[in-house]
CSV table of C-alpha atoms in Angstrom, one decimal:
chain,number,residue,atom,x,y,z
Y,1,MET,CA,-5.5,13.4,-8.7
Y,2,GLY,CA,-5.1,10.4,-11.1
Y,3,GLN,CA,-3.9,8.2,-8.2
Y,4,THR,CA,-7.1,9.0,-6.3
Y,5,PHE,CA,-9.2,7.4,-9.1
Y,6,SER,CA,-6.8,4.5,-9.4
Y,7,GLU,CA,-7.0,3.9,-5.6
Y,8,PHE,CA,-10.8,4.1,-5.8
Y,9,ALA,CA,-10.9,1.4,-8.5
Y,10,TYR,CA,-8.4,-0.9,-6.7
Y,11,SER,CA,-10.2,-0.6,-3.4
Y,12,THR,CA,-13.5,-1.4,-5.1
Y,13,SER,CA,-12.1,-4.6,-6.5
Y,14,LEU,CA,-10.2,-5.4,-3.3
Y,15,LEU,CA,-13.5,-5.6,-1.3
Y,16,ALA,CA,-15.8,-6.8,-4.1
Y,17,LEU,CA,-13.8,-9.7,-5.4
Y,18,PRO,CA,-13.5,-11.7,-2.1
Y,19,LEU,CA,-17.2,-11.0,-1.4
Y,20,ILE,CA,-18.2,-12.4,-4.8
Y,21,VAL,CA,-16.2,-15.6,-4.1
Y,22,LEU,CA,-17.5,-15.8,-0.5
Y,23,THR,CA,-21.1,-15.4,-1.7
Y,24,VAL,CA,-20.8,-18.1,-4.4
Y,25,THR,CA,-18.7,-20.7,-2.5
Y,26,GLY,CA,-19.4,-19.9,1.2
Y,27,SER,CA,-15.7,-20.6,1.9
Y,28,PRO,CA,-13.5,-18.0,3.7
Y,29,SER,CA,-10.4,-20.0,2.5
Y,30,GLN,CA,-11.3,-19.6,-1.2
Y,31,ALA,CA,-12.2,-16.0,-0.7
Y,32,GLY,CA,-8.9,-15.5,1.0
Y,33,PHE,CA,-7.1,-17.2,-1.9
Y,34,ILE,CA,-8.5,-14.7,-4.4
Y,35,GLY,CA,-7.1,-11.9,-2.3
Y,36,PHE,CA,-3.9,-13.7,-2.0
Y,37,VAL,CA,-3.5,-14.0,-5.7
Y,38,ASP,CA,-3.9,-10.3,-6.2
Y,39,ALA,CA,-1.5,-9.4,-3.5
Y,40,VAL,CA,1.2,-11.9,-4.3
Y,41,THR,CA,1.1,-10.7,-7.9
Y,42,MET,CA,1.8,-7.2,-6.7
Y,43,VAL,CA,4.8,-8.6,-4.7
Y,44,LEU,CA,6.2,-10.6,-7.7
Y,45,ALA,CA,5.7,-7.6,-10.1
Y,46,GLY,CA,7.1,-5.1,-7.6
Y,47,LEU,CA,10.8,-5.4,-8.4
Y,48,PRO,CA,10.4,-5.5,-12.2
Y,49,ALA,CA,8.1,-2.5,-11.9
Y,50,GLY,CA,10.8,-0.5,-10.2
Y,51,ALA,CA,13.3,-1.4,-13.0
Y,52,VAL,CA,10.8,-0.2,-15.6
Y,53,ALA,CA,10.2,3.0,-13.7
Y,54,ASP,CA,13.9,3.8,-13.7
Y,55,ARG,CA,14.6,2.8,-17.3
Y,56,TYR,CA,11.7,4.4,-19.1
Y,57,ASP,CA,9.8,7.7,-19.0
Y,58,ARG,CA,7.7,7.5,-15.9
Y,59,ARG,CA,4.8,9.5,-17.2
Y,60,ALA,CA,4.5,7.1,-20.2
Y,61,VAL,CA,4.7,4.1,-17.9
Y,62,MET,CA,1.8,5.4,-15.9
Y,63,LEU,CA,-0.2,6.1,-19.0
Y,64,TRP,CA,0.2,2.6,-20.4
Y,65,SER,CA,-0.6,1.1,-16.9
Y,66,GLN,CA,-3.8,3.1,-16.6
Y,67,ALA,CA,-4.8,2.1,-20.1
Y,68,GLY,CA,-4.2,-1.6,-19.4
Y,69,LEU,CA,-6.3,-1.3,-16.2
Y,70,VAL,CA,-9.2,0.2,-18.1
Y,71,LEU,CA,-9.3,-2.9,-20.3
Y,72,VAL,CA,-8.9,-5.3,-17.5
Y,73,PHE,CA,-11.7,-3.9,-15.4
Y,74,ALA,CA,-14.0,-3.5,-18.4
Y,75,GLY,CA,-13.3,-7.2,-19.4
Y,76,ALA,CA,-14.1,-8.4,-15.8
Y,77,SER,CA,-17.3,-6.4,-15.8
Y,78,ALA,CA,-18.5,-7.8,-19.1
Y,79,ALA,CA,-17.7,-11.4,-18.0
Y,80,LEU,CA,-19.6,-11.0,-14.7
Y,81,TRP,CA,-22.5,-9.3,-16.4
Y,82,ALA,CA,-22.8,-12.2,-18.9
Y,83,GLY,CA,-22.5,-14.8,-16.2
Y,84,ALA,CA,-19.3,-16.1,-17.8
Y,85,ALA,CA,-16.9,-15.3,-15.0
Y,86,SER,CA,-15.7,-18.6,-13.6
Y,87,PHE,CA,-13.3,-18.8,-10.6
Y,88,GLY,CA,-10.5,-19.1,-13.1
Y,89,VAL,CA,-11.5,-15.9,-14.8
Y,90,LEU,CA,-11.6,-14.1,-11.5
Y,91,VAL,CA,-8.1,-15.4,-10.7
Y,92,ALA,CA,-6.9,-14.1,-14.1
Y,93,PHE,CA,-8.4,-10.7,-13.3
Y,94,ALA,CA,-6.6,-10.7,-9.9
Y,95,VAL,CA,-3.3,-11.4,-11.6
Y,96,ALA,CA,-3.6,-8.7,-14.2
Y,97,ASN,CA,-5.0,-6.2,-11.7
Y,98,GLY,CA,-2.1,-6.8,-9.3
Y,99,ALA,CA,0.6,-6.6,-11.9
Y,100,LEU,CA,-0.6,-3.4,-13.5
Y,101,THR,CA,-1.4,-1.7,-10.2
Y,102,ALA,CA,2.1,-2.5,-8.9
Y,103,LEU,CA,3.6,-0.9,-12.0
Y,104,LEU,CA,1.4,2.2,-11.7
Y,105,PHE,CA,1.8,2.8,-7.9
Y,106,THR,CA,5.6,2.2,-7.9
Y,107,THR,CA,6.1,4.6,-10.8
Y,108,ALA,CA,3.8,7.2,-9.2
Y,109,SER,CA,5.8,7.0,-5.9
Y,110,ALA,CA,9.1,7.5,-7.8
Y,111,VAL,CA,7.9,10.5,-9.7
Y,112,VAL,CA,6.8,12.6,-6.7
Y,113,PRO,CA,10.2,14.4,-6.1
Y,114,SER,CA,10.2,15.6,-9.7
Y,115,LEU,CA,6.8,17.4,-9.2
Y,116,VAL,CA,7.6,19.4,-6.0
Y,117,PRO,CA,10.6,21.3,-4.5
Y,118,LYS,CA,12.7,19.3,-2.0
Y,119,GLU,CA,11.4,21.4,1.0
Y,120,GLU,CA,7.8,20.6,0.1
Y,121,LEU,CA,8.3,16.8,-0.3
Y,122,SER,CA,6.9,15.7,3.1
Y,123,GLY,CA,3.8,17.8,2.4
Y,124,ALA,CA,3.4,16.3,-1.0
Y,125,VAL,CA,3.8,12.8,0.4
Y,126,ALA,CA,1.1,13.6,3.0
Y,127,ALA,CA,-1.2,15.0,0.3
Y,128,ASN,CA,-0.8,11.8,-1.7
Y,129,ALA,CA,-1.7,9.8,1.3
Y,130,ALA,CA,-4.8,11.9,1.8
Y,131,ARG,CA,-5.8,11.2,-1.8
Y,132,THR,CA,-5.1,7.5,-1.4
Y,133,TYR,CA,-7.3,7.3,1.6
Y,134,ALA,CA,-10.0,9.3,-0.1
Y,135,GLY,CA,-10.0,6.7,-2.9
Y,136,GLN,CA,-10.0,3.9,-0.4
Y,137,LEU,CA,-12.9,5.5,1.5
Y,138,LEU,CA,-15.1,5.9,-1.5
Y,139,GLY,CA,-13.9,2.7,-3.2
Y,140,THR,CA,-14.6,0.3,-0.3
Y,141,SER,CA,-18.1,1.9,0.3
Y,142,ALA,CA,-18.9,1.6,-3.4
Y,143,GLY,CA,-17.5,-1.9,-3.7
Y,144,GLY,CA,-19.7,-3.4,-1.0
Y,145,PHE,CA,-22.8,-1.5,-2.1
Y,146,LEU,CA,-22.5,-2.2,-5.8
Y,147,GLN,CA,-21.7,-5.8,-5.3
Y,148,SER,CA,-24.9,-6.2,-3.3
Y,149,LEU,CA,-26.8,-5.0,-6.3
Y,150,ARG,CA,-24.9,-6.9,-9.1
Y,151,ASN,CA,-21.5,-8.5,-9.2
Y,152,ALA,CA,-20.5,-6.7,-12.4
Y,153,LEU,CA,-21.1,-3.1,-11.2
Y,154,PRO,CA,-18.0,-2.6,-9.0
Y,155,PHE,CA,-15.8,-3.5,-11.9
Y,156,ALA,CA,-17.7,-1.3,-14.4
Y,157,LEU,CA,-17.2,1.6,-12.1
Y,158,GLY,CA,-13.6,0.7,-11.7
Y,159,ALA,CA,-13.1,0.8,-15.5
Y,160,VAL,CA,-14.6,4.3,-15.5
Y,161,MET,CA,-12.4,5.5,-12.7
Y,162,HIS,CA,-9.2,4.2,-14.4
Y,163,ALA,CA,-10.3,6.0,-17.6
Y,164,VAL,CA,-10.7,9.3,-15.6
Y,165,GLY,CA,-7.2,8.7,-14.1
Y,166,LEU,CA,-5.8,8.1,-17.6
Y,167,VAL,CA,-7.2,11.5,-18.7
Y,168,THR,CA,-5.7,13.3,-15.7
Y,169,LEU,CA,-2.3,11.9,-16.4
Y,170,LEU,CA,-2.3,13.5,-19.8
Y,171,PHE,CA,-1.9,16.9,-17.9
Y,172,LEU,CA,1.0,15.7,-15.7
Y,173,ARG,CA,4.3,17.5,-16.5
Y,174,PRO,CA,7.1,16.4,-14.2
Y,175,ARG,CA,10.3,18.4,-14.0
Y,176,PRO,CA,13.3,16.6,-15.5
Y,177,PRO,CA,15.9,15.6,-12.9
Y,178,VAL,CA,19.3,17.4,-12.7
Y,179,SER,CA,21.0,14.2,-13.9
Y,180,ARG,CA,19.4,10.9,-14.4
Y,181,GLU,CA,21.2,7.9,-16.0
Y,182,ARG,CA,19.2,5.0,-17.2
Y,183,PRO,CA,20.1,1.7,-15.5
Y,184,ARG,CA,22.8,-0.3,-17.1
Y,185,GLY,CA,23.7,-3.9,-16.9
Y,186,LYS,CA,21.7,-7.1,-17.0
Y,187,ALA,CA,18.1,-7.1,-16.2
Y,188,GLY,CA,18.6,-9.3,-13.2
Y,189,GLN,CA,21.1,-6.9,-11.8
Y,190,GLU,CA,18.7,-4.0,-12.3
Y,191,LEU,CA,15.9,-5.8,-10.4
Y,192,TRP,CA,18.0,-6.3,-7.3
Y,193,GLU,CA,19.7,-2.9,-7.2
Y,194,GLY,CA,16.9,-1.5,-5.1
Y,195,VAL,CA,17.3,-4.3,-2.6
Y,196,ARG,CA,21.1,-3.8,-2.5
Y,197,TRP,CA,20.6,-0.1,-1.9
Y,198,ILE,CA,18.3,-0.6,1.0
Y,199,ALA,CA,20.5,-3.3,2.4
Y,200,GLY,CA,23.2,-0.7,2.8
Y,201,GLN,CA,20.9,1.7,4.7
Y,202,PRO,CA,20.2,0.2,8.2
Y,203,PHE,CA,17.4,2.7,8.9
Y,204,LEU,CA,15.5,1.9,5.7
Y,205,ARG,CA,16.2,-1.8,6.0
Y,206,LEU,CA,14.9,-2.1,9.5
Y,207,GLY,CA,12.0,0.2,8.9
Y,208,LEU,CA,10.8,-1.9,5.9
Y,209,MET,CA,11.1,-5.0,8.1
Y,210,TYR,CA,8.7,-3.5,10.6
Y,211,ALA,CA,6.4,-2.3,7.8
Y,212,THR,CA,6.3,-5.8,6.4
Y,213,ILE,CA,5.3,-7.3,9.7
Y,214,ALA,CA,2.7,-4.6,10.4
Y,215,ASN,CA,1.2,-4.8,7.0
Y,216,PHE,CA,0.9,-8.6,7.2
Y,217,ALA,CA,-0.7,-8.6,10.6
Y,218,TYR,CA,-3.0,-5.7,9.7
Y,219,GLY,CA,-4.0,-7.4,6.5
Y,220,THR,CA,-4.8,-10.6,8.4
Y,221,VAL,CA,-6.9,-8.7,10.9
Y,222,TYR,CA,-8.8,-6.9,8.2
Y,223,PHE,CA,-9.7,-10.1,6.4
Y,224,ILE,CA,-10.8,-11.8,9.6
Y,225,VAL,CA,-13.1,-8.9,10.4
Y,226,ILE,CA,-14.6,-8.9,6.9
Y,227,ALA,CA,-15.1,-12.7,6.8
Y,228,SER,CA,-16.5,-12.9,10.3
Y,229,ALA,CA,-19.0,-10.1,9.5
Y,230,LYS,CA,-20.1,-11.8,6.3
Y,231,GLN,CA,-20.6,-15.2,8.0
Y,232,SER,CA,-22.5,-13.5,10.8
Y,233,GLY,CA,-25.1,-12.4,8.3
Y,234,MET,CA,-24.1,-8.8,7.8
Y,235,ASP,CA,-25.2,-7.4,4.4
Y,236,SER,CA,-22.4,-6.6,1.9
Y,237,GLY,CA,-23.4,-3.0,1.8
Y,238,LEU,CA,-23.0,-2.7,5.6
Y,239,ILE,CA,-19.6,-4.5,5.3
Y,240,GLY,CA,-18.5,-1.9,2.8
Y,241,LEU,CA,-19.7,0.8,5.1
Y,242,MET,CA,-17.7,-0.7,8.0
Y,243,ALA,CA,-14.6,-1.1,5.8
Y,244,ALA,CA,-15.0,2.5,4.7
Y,245,LEU,CA,-14.3,3.6,8.3
Y,246,LEU,CA,-10.7,2.7,7.5
Y,247,GLY,CA,-10.8,5.3,4.7
Y,248,VAL,CA,-12.3,7.9,7.0
Y,249,GLY,CA,-9.6,7.4,9.6
Y,250,GLY,CA,-6.8,7.3,7.0
Y,251,LEU,CA,-8.1,10.4,5.2
Y,252,LEU,CA,-8.4,12.4,8.5
Y,253,GLY,CA,-5.0,11.1,9.6
Y,254,ALA,CA,-3.4,12.1,6.3
Y,255,LEU,CA,-4.8,15.7,6.5
Y,256,VAL,CA,-3.3,16.2,10.0
Y,257,SER,CA,-0.1,14.3,9.5
Y,258,PRO,CA,2.0,17.4,8.7
Y,259,LYS,CA,1.1,18.8,12.2
Y,260,LEU,CA,1.6,15.4,13.8
Y,261,LEU,CA,5.1,15.1,12.2
Y,262,ARG,CA,6.1,18.3,13.9
Y,263,LEU,CA,4.9,17.0,17.3
Y,264,LEU,CA,6.3,13.5,17.0
Y,265,THR,CA,10.0,13.9,16.5
Y,266,GLY,CA,12.5,11.2,15.5
Y,267,SER,CA,11.0,7.8,14.9
Y,268,ARG,CA,8.1,8.3,17.2
Y,269,PRO,CA,5.5,8.1,14.4
Y,270,VAL,CA,6.7,4.5,13.7
Y,271,PHE,CA,6.6,3.6,17.4
Y,272,VAL,CA,3.1,5.0,18.0
Y,273,VAL,CA,1.6,3.1,15.0
Y,274,LEU,CA,3.1,-0.2,16.0
Y,275,TRP,CA,1.9,0.1,19.6
Y,276,LEU,CA,-1.5,1.4,18.6
Y,277,PHE,CA,-2.0,-1.4,16.1
Y,278,GLY,CA,-1.3,-4.0,18.8
Y,279,VAL,CA,-3.6,-2.5,21.4
Y,280,LEU,CA,-6.5,-1.9,18.9
Y,281,THR,CA,-6.3,-5.4,17.6
Y,282,CYS,CA,-6.8,-6.7,21.2
Y,283,GLY,CA,-9.9,-4.4,21.3
Y,284,ILE,CA,-11.2,-5.8,18.0
Y,285,ALA,CA,-10.9,-9.4,19.4
Y,286,LEU,CA,-12.5,-8.7,22.7
Y,287,LEU,CA,-14.9,-5.8,22.6
Y,288,PRO,CA,-18.6,-6.3,21.6
Y,289,GLY,CA,-20.5,-4.4,18.8
Y,290,ARG,CA,-21.0,-5.0,15.1
Y,291,PHE,CA,-19.3,-1.8,14.0
Y,292,THR,CA,-16.6,-1.8,16.8
Y,293,PRO,CA,-14.0,-3.5,14.5
Y,294,GLY,CA,-14.6,-0.9,11.8
Y,295,VAL,CA,-14.2,2.0,14.3
Y,296,LEU,CA,-11.0,0.6,15.8
Y,297,LEU,CA,-9.5,-0.1,12.4
Y,298,GLY,CA,-10.4,3.5,11.5
Y,299,VAL,CA,-8.4,4.7,14.6
Y,300,ALA,CA,-5.4,2.6,13.5
Y,301,ALA,CA,-5.7,4.0,10.0
Y,302,PHE,CA,-5.7,7.5,11.4
Y,303,ALA,CA,-2.2,7.0,12.8
Y,304,ALA,CA,-0.8,5.2,9.8
Y,305,PRO,CA,-0.3,8.2,7.4
Y,306,THR,CA,2.0,10.0,9.7
Y,307,ALA,CA,4.3,7.1,10.0
Y,308,SER,CA,4.1,6.5,6.3
Y,309,ALA,CA,4.8,10.1,5.4
Y,310,TYR,CA,7.8,10.2,7.8
Y,311,PHE,CA,9.4,7.0,6.4
Y,312,THR,CA,8.6,7.7,2.7
Y,313,THR,CA,10.1,11.2,2.9
Y,314,HIS,CA,13.3,9.7,4.4
Y,315,GLN,CA,13.4,7.1,1.7
Y,316,LEU,CA,13.0,9.5,-1.2
Y,317,LEU,CA,15.5,12.0,0.2
Y,318,LEU,CA,18.1,9.3,0.8
Y,319,THR,CA,17.8,7.8,-2.6
Y,320,PRO,CA,19.2,9.3,-5.9
Y,321,ASP,CA,16.7,9.7,-8.7
Y,322,SER,CA,18.4,7.0,-10.8
Y,323,HIS,CA,17.5,4.5,-8.1
Y,324,ARG,CA,14.1,5.8,-6.9
Y,325,GLY,CA,11.9,3.5,-9.0
Y,326,ARG,CA,13.7,0.4,-7.8
Y,327,VAL,CA,14.0,1.5,-4.2
Y,328,MET,CA,10.3,2.5,-4.1
Y,329,SER,CA,9.5,-0.9,-5.7
Y,330,VAL,CA,11.1,-2.6,-2.7
Y,331,SER,CA,8.9,-0.4,-0.5
Y,332,GLN,CA,5.8,-1.4,-2.5
Y,333,VAL,CA,6.7,-5.1,-2.1
Y,334,ALA,CA,6.9,-4.5,1.6
Y,335,GLY,CA,3.6,-2.8,1.5
Y,336,SER,CA,2.2,-5.7,-0.5
Y,337,SER,CA,3.7,-8.2,2.0
Y,338,ALA,CA,0.2,-8.8,3.2
Y,339,ALA,CA,0.1,-11.1,0.1
Y,340,ALA,CA,-0.5,-14.1,2.3
Y,341,ALA,CA,-2.6,-12.3,4.8
Y,342,PRO,CA,-6.0,-13.1,3.3
Y,343,LEU,CA,-5.0,-16.7,2.9
Y,344,VAL,CA,-3.6,-17.0,6.4
Y,345,GLY,CA,-6.5,-15.1,7.8
Y,346,GLY,CA,-9.0,-17.3,6.1
Y,347,VAL,CA,-7.3,-20.5,7.2
Y,348,ALA,CA,-6.8,-19.2,10.8
Y,349,TYR,CA,-10.4,-18.2,11.0
Y,350,ASP,CA,-11.5,-21.6,9.8
Y,351,LEU,CA,-9.3,-23.5,12.2
Y,352,ALA,CA,-9.1,-21.4,15.3
Y,353,GLY,CA,-12.0,-19.0,15.1
Y,354,ARG,CA,-12.2,-15.2,15.3
Y,355,ALA,CA,-10.9,-14.2,18.7
Y,356,PRO,CA,-7.8,-16.5,19.0
Y,357,SER,CA,-6.7,-15.5,15.5
Y,358,LEU,CA,-7.0,-11.8,16.3
Y,359,LEU,CA,-5.2,-12.1,19.6
Y,360,ALA,CA,-2.3,-13.9,17.8
Y,361,CYS,CA,-2.0,-10.9,15.5
Y,362,ALA,CA,-2.1,-8.6,18.4
Y,363,ALA,CA,0.8,-10.5,20.1
Y,364,VAL,CA,2.9,-10.2,16.9
Y,365,LEU,CA,2.3,-6.5,16.7
Y,366,VAL,CA,3.2,-5.9,20.4
Y,367,VAL,CA,6.5,-7.8,20.1
Y,368,THR,CA,7.3,-5.9,16.9
Y,369,ALA,CA,6.6,-2.5,18.7
Y,370,LEU,CA,8.9,-3.5,21.6
Y,371,SER,CA,11.7,-4.5,19.2
Y,372,ALA,CA,11.4,-1.1,17.4
Y,373,VAL,CA,11.6,0.9,20.6
Y,374,LEU,CA,14.7,-1.0,21.8
Y,375,SER,CA,16.5,-0.6,18.4
Y,376,PRO,CA,19.3,2.0,18.4
Y,377,VAL,CA,19.0,2.4,14.7
Y,378,MET,CA,15.3,3.4,15.0
Y,379,ARG,CA,16.0,5.7,17.9
Y,380,LYS,CA,18.6,7.6,15.9
Y,381,PRO,CA,17.2,8.1,12.4
Y,382,PRO,CA,19.4,9.4,9.6
Y,383,HIS,CA,19.2,13.0,8.4
Y,384,GLY,CA,20.7,12.5,4.9
Y,385,ALA,CA,19.2,13.8,1.7
Y,386,VAL,CA,19.8,13.7,-2.0
Y,387,GLY,CA,22.2,16.3,-3.2
Y,388,ALA,CA,21.9,18.5,-6.2
Y,389,ASP,CA,23.9,16.0,-8.2
Y,390,GLY,CA,21.3,13.4,-7.5
Y,391,GLU,CA,23.5,11.2,-5.3
Y,392,GLY,CA,22.4,10.2,-1.9
Y,393,GLU,CA,24.2,11.8,1.0
Y,394,LYS,CA,24.6,9.4,3.9
Y,395,ASP,CA,24.5,9.9,7.6
Y,396,PRO,CA,26.9,7.9,9.7
Y,397,GLU,CA,23.9,5.8,10.9
Y,398,SER,CA,22.9,5.2,7.3
Y,399,SER,CA,26.3,4.2,5.9
Y,400,GLY,CA,25.8,0.5,6.2
Y,401,LEU,CA,28.4,0.3,8.9
Y,402,VAL,CA,25.9,0.2,11.8
Y,403,GLN,CA,24.8,-3.3,12.7
Y,404,THR,CA,21.2,-3.8,13.6
């Protein structure tokens, strides 16, 4: 439950912060830059966050991260309320928020296998996705609405949500792993261990590449939709409502993802999401209607949790507990690969306009989907799992001998 409140707070700031900058400056590029700062901080903090999650007690790491986020959000709210929040102050908030959120989310992902039995892992991953989308749904709605009332309110509510998340973590009692050794060696070697592990797993390596491309394109589309809606005169509250359709789609998709995983065998969840993203982005670019983009983004979000649960479960089962923090941090970095998406989206929108920019994103997604379908590695996913000794068991396809 704690992650739901954290996701709520993060989604609130993710929408409200660019809207504040856009309202003050009128520049999509500067609004994109503030989103870029937050996301690139999450990328840069990702690998160190994984090393911290593997070296220290994960529950304690999450507690300290939540406490830090309470202070950061409270400070931003106070500065905005007093009218003392310059652009530099907002950039500093984005940096602190991105770094602490990366640490919290990476550690939370790594701790999941210690909370549930192995056979219930995919269901737990799907349930976490449902909670995440619930937080996004409520957070984006609240962010746009509260920002339309007063700039400080989204961050004040974010501080409260992180405080509630902190309290819920006090009741978390993960099971100790069968055997878990703390990372040894130099700090730099620890940081890159997750990268090296995934590099030896062709399925994970290729899947993360597709996730990186899809996240970047989708993040670009999302920002262009928000920026174009704002510049067309749409109220911030309505923009928040439109953006909340993503949360609705994602929440519903997460709830039905266990059933969809039984229907979509092999890597079909990944294939479906990539093709669907490409087709729907074309629709966003070409179809009329003020709320059409939100509806189509919601449809795309409906499919995403199934692919995410499928891939995350493989990733956790193939990785020993001693490496899970660092491996999941690589996944978080891939998920945050949309770091440049707001910046690129803002610049593309300024230079080329709405429709050409969206069609370019659609083309990238279609080419990516075609590549995934034609890949023999993706067509034959591994079936390895982590054994009782905590060491990953490898399939022939995941041994690092298969060339992609």
